[in-house]
PDB file of C-alpha atoms in Angstrom:
ATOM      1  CA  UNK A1010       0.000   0.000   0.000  1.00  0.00           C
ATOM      2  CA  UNK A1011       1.874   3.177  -1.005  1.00  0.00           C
ATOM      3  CA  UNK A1012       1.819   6.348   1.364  1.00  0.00           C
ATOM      4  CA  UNK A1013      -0.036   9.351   0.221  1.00  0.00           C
ATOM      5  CA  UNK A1014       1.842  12.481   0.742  1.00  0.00           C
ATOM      6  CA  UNK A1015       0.512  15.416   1.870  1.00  0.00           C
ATOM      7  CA  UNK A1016       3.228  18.032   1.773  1.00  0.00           C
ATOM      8  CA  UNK A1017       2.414  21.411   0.756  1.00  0.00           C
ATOM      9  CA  UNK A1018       4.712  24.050  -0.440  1.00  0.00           C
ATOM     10  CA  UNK A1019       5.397  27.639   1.281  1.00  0.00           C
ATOM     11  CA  UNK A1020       4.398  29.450  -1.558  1.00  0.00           C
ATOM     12  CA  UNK A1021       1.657  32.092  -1.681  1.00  0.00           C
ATOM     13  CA  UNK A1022       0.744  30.976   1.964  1.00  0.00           C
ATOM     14  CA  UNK A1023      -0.793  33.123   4.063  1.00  0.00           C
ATOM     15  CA  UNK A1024       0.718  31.431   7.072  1.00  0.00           C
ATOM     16  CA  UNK A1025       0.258  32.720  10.858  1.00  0.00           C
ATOM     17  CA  UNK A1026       2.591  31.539  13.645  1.00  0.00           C
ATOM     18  CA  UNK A1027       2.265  30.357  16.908  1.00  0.00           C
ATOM     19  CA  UNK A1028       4.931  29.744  19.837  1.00  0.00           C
ATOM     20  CA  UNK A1029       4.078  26.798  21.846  1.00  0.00           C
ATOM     21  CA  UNK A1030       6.678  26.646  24.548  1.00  0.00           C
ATOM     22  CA  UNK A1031      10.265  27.947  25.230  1.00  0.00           C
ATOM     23  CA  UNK A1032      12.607  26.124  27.148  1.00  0.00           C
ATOM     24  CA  UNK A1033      15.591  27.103  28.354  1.00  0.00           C
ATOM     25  CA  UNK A1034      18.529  24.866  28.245  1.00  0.00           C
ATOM     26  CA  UNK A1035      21.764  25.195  30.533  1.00  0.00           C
ATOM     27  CA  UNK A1036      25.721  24.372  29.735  1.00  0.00           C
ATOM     28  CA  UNK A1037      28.047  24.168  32.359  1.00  0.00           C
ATOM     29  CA  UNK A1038      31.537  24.535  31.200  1.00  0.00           C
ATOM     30  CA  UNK A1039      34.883  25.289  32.895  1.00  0.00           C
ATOM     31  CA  UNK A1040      34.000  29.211  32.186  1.00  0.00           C
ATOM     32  CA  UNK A1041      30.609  29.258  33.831  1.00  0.00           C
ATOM     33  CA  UNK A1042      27.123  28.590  32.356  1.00  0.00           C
ATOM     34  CA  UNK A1043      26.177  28.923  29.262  1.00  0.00           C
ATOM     35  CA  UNK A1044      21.873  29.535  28.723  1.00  0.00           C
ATOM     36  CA  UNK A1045      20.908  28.740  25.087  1.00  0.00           C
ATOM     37  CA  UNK A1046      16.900  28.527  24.243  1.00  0.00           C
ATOM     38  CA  UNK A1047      14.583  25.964  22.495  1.00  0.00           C
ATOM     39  CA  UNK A1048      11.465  27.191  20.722  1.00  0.00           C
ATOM     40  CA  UNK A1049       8.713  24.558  19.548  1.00  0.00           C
ATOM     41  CA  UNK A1050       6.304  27.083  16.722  1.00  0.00           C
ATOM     42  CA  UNK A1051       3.362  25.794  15.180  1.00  0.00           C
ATOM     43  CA  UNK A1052       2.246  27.694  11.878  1.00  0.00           C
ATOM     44  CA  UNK A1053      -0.410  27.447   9.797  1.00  0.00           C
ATOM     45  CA  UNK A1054      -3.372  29.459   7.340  1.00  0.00           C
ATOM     46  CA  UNK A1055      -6.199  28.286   9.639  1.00  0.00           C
ATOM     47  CA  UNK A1056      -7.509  26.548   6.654  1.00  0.00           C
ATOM     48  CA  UNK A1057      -5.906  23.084   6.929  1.00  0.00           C
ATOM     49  CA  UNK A1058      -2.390  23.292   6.360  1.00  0.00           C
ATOM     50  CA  UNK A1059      -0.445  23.702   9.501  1.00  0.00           C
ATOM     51  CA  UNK A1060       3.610  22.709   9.721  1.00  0.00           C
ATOM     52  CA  UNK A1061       5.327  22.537  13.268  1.00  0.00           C
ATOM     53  CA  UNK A1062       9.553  23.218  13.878  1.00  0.00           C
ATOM     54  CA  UNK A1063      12.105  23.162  16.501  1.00  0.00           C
ATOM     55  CA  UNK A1064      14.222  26.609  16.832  1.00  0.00           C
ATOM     56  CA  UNK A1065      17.567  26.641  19.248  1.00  0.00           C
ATOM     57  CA  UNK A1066      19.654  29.611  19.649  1.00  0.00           C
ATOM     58  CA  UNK A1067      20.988  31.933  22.509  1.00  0.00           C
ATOM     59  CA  UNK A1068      18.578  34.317  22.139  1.00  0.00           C
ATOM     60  CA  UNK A1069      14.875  33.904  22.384  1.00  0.00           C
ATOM     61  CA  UNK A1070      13.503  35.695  19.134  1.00  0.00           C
ATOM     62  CA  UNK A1071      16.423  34.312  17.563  1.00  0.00           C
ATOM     63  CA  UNK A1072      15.197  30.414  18.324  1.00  0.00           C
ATOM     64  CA  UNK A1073      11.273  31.724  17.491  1.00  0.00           C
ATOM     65  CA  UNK A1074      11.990  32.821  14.266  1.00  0.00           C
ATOM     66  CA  UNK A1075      14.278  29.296  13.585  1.00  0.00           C
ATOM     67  CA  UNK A1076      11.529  27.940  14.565  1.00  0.00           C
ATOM     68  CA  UNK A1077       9.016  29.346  12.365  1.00  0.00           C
ATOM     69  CA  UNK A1078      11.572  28.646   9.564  1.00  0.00           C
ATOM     70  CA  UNK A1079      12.136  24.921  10.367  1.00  0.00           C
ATOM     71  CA  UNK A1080       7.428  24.937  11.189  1.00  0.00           C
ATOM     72  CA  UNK A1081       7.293  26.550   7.248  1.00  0.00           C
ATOM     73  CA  UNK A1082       9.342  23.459   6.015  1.00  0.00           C
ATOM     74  CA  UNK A1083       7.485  20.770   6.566  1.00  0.00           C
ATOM     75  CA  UNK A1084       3.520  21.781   5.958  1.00  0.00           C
ATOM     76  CA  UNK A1085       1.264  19.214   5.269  1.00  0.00           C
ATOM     77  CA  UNK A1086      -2.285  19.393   4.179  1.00  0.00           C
ATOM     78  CA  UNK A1087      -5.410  18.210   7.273  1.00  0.00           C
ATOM     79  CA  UNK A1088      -8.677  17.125   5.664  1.00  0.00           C
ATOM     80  CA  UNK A1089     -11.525  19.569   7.444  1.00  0.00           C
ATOM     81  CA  UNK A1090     -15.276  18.949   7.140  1.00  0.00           C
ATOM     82  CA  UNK A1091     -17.862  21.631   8.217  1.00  0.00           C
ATOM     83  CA  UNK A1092     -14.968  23.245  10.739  1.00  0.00           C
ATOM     84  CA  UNK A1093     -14.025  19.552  12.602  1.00  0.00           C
ATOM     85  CA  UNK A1094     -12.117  16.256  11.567  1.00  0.00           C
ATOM     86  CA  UNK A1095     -13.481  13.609   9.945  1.00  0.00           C
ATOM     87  CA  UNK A1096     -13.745  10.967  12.385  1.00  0.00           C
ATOM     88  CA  UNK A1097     -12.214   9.923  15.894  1.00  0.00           C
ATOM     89  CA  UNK A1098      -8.670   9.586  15.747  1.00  0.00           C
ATOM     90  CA  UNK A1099      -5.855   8.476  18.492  1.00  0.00           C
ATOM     91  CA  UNK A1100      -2.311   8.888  18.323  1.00  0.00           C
ATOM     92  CA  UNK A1101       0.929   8.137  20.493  1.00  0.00           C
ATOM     93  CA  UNK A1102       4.483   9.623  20.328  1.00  0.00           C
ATOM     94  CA  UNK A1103       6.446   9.176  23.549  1.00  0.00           C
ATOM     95  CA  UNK A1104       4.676   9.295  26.482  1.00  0.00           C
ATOM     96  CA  UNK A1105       2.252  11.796  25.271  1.00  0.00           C
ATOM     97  CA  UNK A1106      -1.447   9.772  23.872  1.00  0.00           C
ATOM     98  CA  UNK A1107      -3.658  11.861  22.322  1.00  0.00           C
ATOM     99  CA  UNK A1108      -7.222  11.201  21.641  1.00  0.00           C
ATOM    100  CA  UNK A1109      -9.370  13.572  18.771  1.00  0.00           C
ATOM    101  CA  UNK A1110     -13.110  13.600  18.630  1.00  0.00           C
ATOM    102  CA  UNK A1111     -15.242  15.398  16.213  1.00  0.00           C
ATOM    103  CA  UNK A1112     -17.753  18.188  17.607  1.00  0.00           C
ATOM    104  CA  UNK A1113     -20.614  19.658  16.254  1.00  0.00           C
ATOM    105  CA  UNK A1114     -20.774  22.967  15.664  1.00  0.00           C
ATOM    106  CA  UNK A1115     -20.699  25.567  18.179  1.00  0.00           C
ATOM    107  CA  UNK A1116     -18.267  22.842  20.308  1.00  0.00           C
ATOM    108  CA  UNK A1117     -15.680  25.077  19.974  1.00  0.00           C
ATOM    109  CA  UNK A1118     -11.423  23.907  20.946  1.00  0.00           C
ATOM    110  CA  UNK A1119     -12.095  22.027  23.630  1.00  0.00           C
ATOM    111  CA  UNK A1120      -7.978  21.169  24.244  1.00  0.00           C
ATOM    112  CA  UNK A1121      -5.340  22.089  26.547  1.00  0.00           C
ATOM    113  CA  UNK A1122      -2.446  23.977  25.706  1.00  0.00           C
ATOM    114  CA  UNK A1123       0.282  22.281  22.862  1.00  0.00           C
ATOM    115  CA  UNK A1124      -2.555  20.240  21.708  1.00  0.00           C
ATOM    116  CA  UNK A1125      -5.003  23.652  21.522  1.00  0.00           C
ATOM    117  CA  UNK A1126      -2.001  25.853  19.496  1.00  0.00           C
ATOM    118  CA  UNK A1127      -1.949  23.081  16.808  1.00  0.00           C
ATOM    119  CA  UNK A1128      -5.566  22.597  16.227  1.00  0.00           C
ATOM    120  CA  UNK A1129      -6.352  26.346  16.017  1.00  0.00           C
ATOM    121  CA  UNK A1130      -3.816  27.007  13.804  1.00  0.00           C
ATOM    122  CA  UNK A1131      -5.023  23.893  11.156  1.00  0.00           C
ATOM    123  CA  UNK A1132      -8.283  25.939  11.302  1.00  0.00           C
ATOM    124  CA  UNK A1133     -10.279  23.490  13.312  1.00  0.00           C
ATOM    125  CA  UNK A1134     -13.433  25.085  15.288  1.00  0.00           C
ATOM    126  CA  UNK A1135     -15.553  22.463  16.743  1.00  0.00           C
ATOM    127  CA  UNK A1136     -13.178  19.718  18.393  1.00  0.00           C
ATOM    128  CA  UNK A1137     -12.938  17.516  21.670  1.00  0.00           C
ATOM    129  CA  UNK A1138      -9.246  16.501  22.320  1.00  0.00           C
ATOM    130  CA  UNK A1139      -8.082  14.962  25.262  1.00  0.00           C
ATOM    131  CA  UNK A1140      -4.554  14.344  26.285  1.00  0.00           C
ATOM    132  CA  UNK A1141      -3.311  11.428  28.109  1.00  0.00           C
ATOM    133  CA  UNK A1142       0.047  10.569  29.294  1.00  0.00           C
ATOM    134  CA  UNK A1143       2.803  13.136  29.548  1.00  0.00           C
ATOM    135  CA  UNK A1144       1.779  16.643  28.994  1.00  0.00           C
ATOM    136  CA  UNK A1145       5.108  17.498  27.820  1.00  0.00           C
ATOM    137  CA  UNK A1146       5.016  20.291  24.668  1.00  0.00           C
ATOM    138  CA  UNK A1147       7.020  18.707  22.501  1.00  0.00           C
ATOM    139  CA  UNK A1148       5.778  15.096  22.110  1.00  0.00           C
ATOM    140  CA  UNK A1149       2.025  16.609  22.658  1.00  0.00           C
ATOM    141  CA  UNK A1150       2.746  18.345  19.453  1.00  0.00           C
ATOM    142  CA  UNK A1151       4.403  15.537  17.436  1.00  0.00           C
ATOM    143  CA  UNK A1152       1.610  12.818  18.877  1.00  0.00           C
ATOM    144  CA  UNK A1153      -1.202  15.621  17.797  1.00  0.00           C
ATOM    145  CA  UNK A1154       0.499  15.757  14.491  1.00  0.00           C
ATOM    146  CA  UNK A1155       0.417  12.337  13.958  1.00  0.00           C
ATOM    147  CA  UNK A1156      -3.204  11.969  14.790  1.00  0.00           C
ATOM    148  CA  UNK A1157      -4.095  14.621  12.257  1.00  0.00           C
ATOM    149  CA  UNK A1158      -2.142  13.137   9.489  1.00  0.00           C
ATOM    150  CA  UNK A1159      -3.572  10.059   9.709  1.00  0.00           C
ATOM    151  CA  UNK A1160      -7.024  11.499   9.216  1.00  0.00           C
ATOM    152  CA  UNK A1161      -8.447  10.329   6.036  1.00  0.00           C
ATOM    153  CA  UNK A1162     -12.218  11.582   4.167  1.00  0.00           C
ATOM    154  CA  UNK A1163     -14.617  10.391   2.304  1.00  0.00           C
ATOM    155  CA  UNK A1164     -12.983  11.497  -1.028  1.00  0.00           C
ATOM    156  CA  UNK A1165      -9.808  10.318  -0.235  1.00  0.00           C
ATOM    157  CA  UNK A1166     -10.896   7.100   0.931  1.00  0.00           C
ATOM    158  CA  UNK A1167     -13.108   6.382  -1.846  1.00  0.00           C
ATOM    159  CA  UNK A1168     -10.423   7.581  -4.247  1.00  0.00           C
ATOM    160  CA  UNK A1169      -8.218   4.734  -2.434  1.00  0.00           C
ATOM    161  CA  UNK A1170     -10.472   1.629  -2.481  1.00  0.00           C
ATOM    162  CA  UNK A1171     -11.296   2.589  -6.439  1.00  0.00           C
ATOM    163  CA  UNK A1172     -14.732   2.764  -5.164  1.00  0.00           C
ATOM    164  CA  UNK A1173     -17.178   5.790  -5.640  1.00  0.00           C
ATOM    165  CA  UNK A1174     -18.679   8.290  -2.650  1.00  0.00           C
ATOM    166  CA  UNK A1175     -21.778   6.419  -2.303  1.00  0.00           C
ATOM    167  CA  UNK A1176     -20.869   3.096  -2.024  1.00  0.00           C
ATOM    168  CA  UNK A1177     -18.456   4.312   0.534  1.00  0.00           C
ATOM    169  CA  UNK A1178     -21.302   5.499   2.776  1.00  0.00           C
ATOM    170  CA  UNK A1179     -23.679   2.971   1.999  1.00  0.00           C
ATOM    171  CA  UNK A1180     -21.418  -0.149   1.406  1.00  0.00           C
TER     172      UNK A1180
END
């Protein structure tokens, strides 16, 4: 079964960012300390393309706007119906679980923190996400990732099986 990508390319993008966390990160060396920082960004167009990225530098903006470059590299493309996902999804990357439920409309984000910047900026309204595990920002982001990409619709499933829409629905 070959892998559909979903990459999307920077260009003409009206893309917004979003910093997630900043850590900062200490060397000790013979001279003293040395503080560097480590920005996780999440950008997207709010209308299903959203890319996330890792910036590290000494300075903060300096690791944001890594970030953002390293977030506008890898952009994929999130199937949206009527402002939610498609169907339940779970997903796992470290010790972070994630679990996505559709909402009708009016829901509104119903997520916490990492999990909330990510879904906001795909362009999701109407969501129920729940977090389970560690709560740490950077595997909440890769796990919520995850889920997302492995949302499939209609369309694209139909498209898949070489069936048409109806007979996906009605079997």
């Amino acid at each position: 079964m070959a892998k559909i990508s979903n990459k999307v390319k920077t260009s003409d993008l009206e893309l917004k960012d979003r910093l997630v966390a900043i850590n900062r990160v200490t060397k000790v060396t013979k001279g003293g300390r040395t503080f560097s920082f480590s920005a996780i960004v999440v950008v997207g167009n709010e209308d299903g393309i959203v890319g996330w990225g890792l910036g590290k530098a000494s300075e903060v903006t300096t690791a944001i706007s890594k970030g953002v470059d390293a977030a506008k590299k890898n952009l994929v493309k999130i199937p949206i119906i009527h402002g939610t996902i498609p169907h339940e999804q779970t997903a796992k990357f470290g010790g972070a679980n994630v679990l996505l439920k559709p909402a009708t409309s009016g829901t509104g984000v119903k997520a916490g923190g990492a999990m909330r910047a990510v879904l906001e900026s795909v362009g999701i309204h109407d969501i129920l996400a729940k977090s389970k595990g560690s709560s740490n920002p950077h595997n909440l982001v890769k796990a919520t990732m995850s889920a997302l990409l492995e949302l499939r619709d209609a369309y694209t499933v139909a498209q898949h099986r070489g069936v048409s829409l109806e007979k996906v629905f009605k079997g």
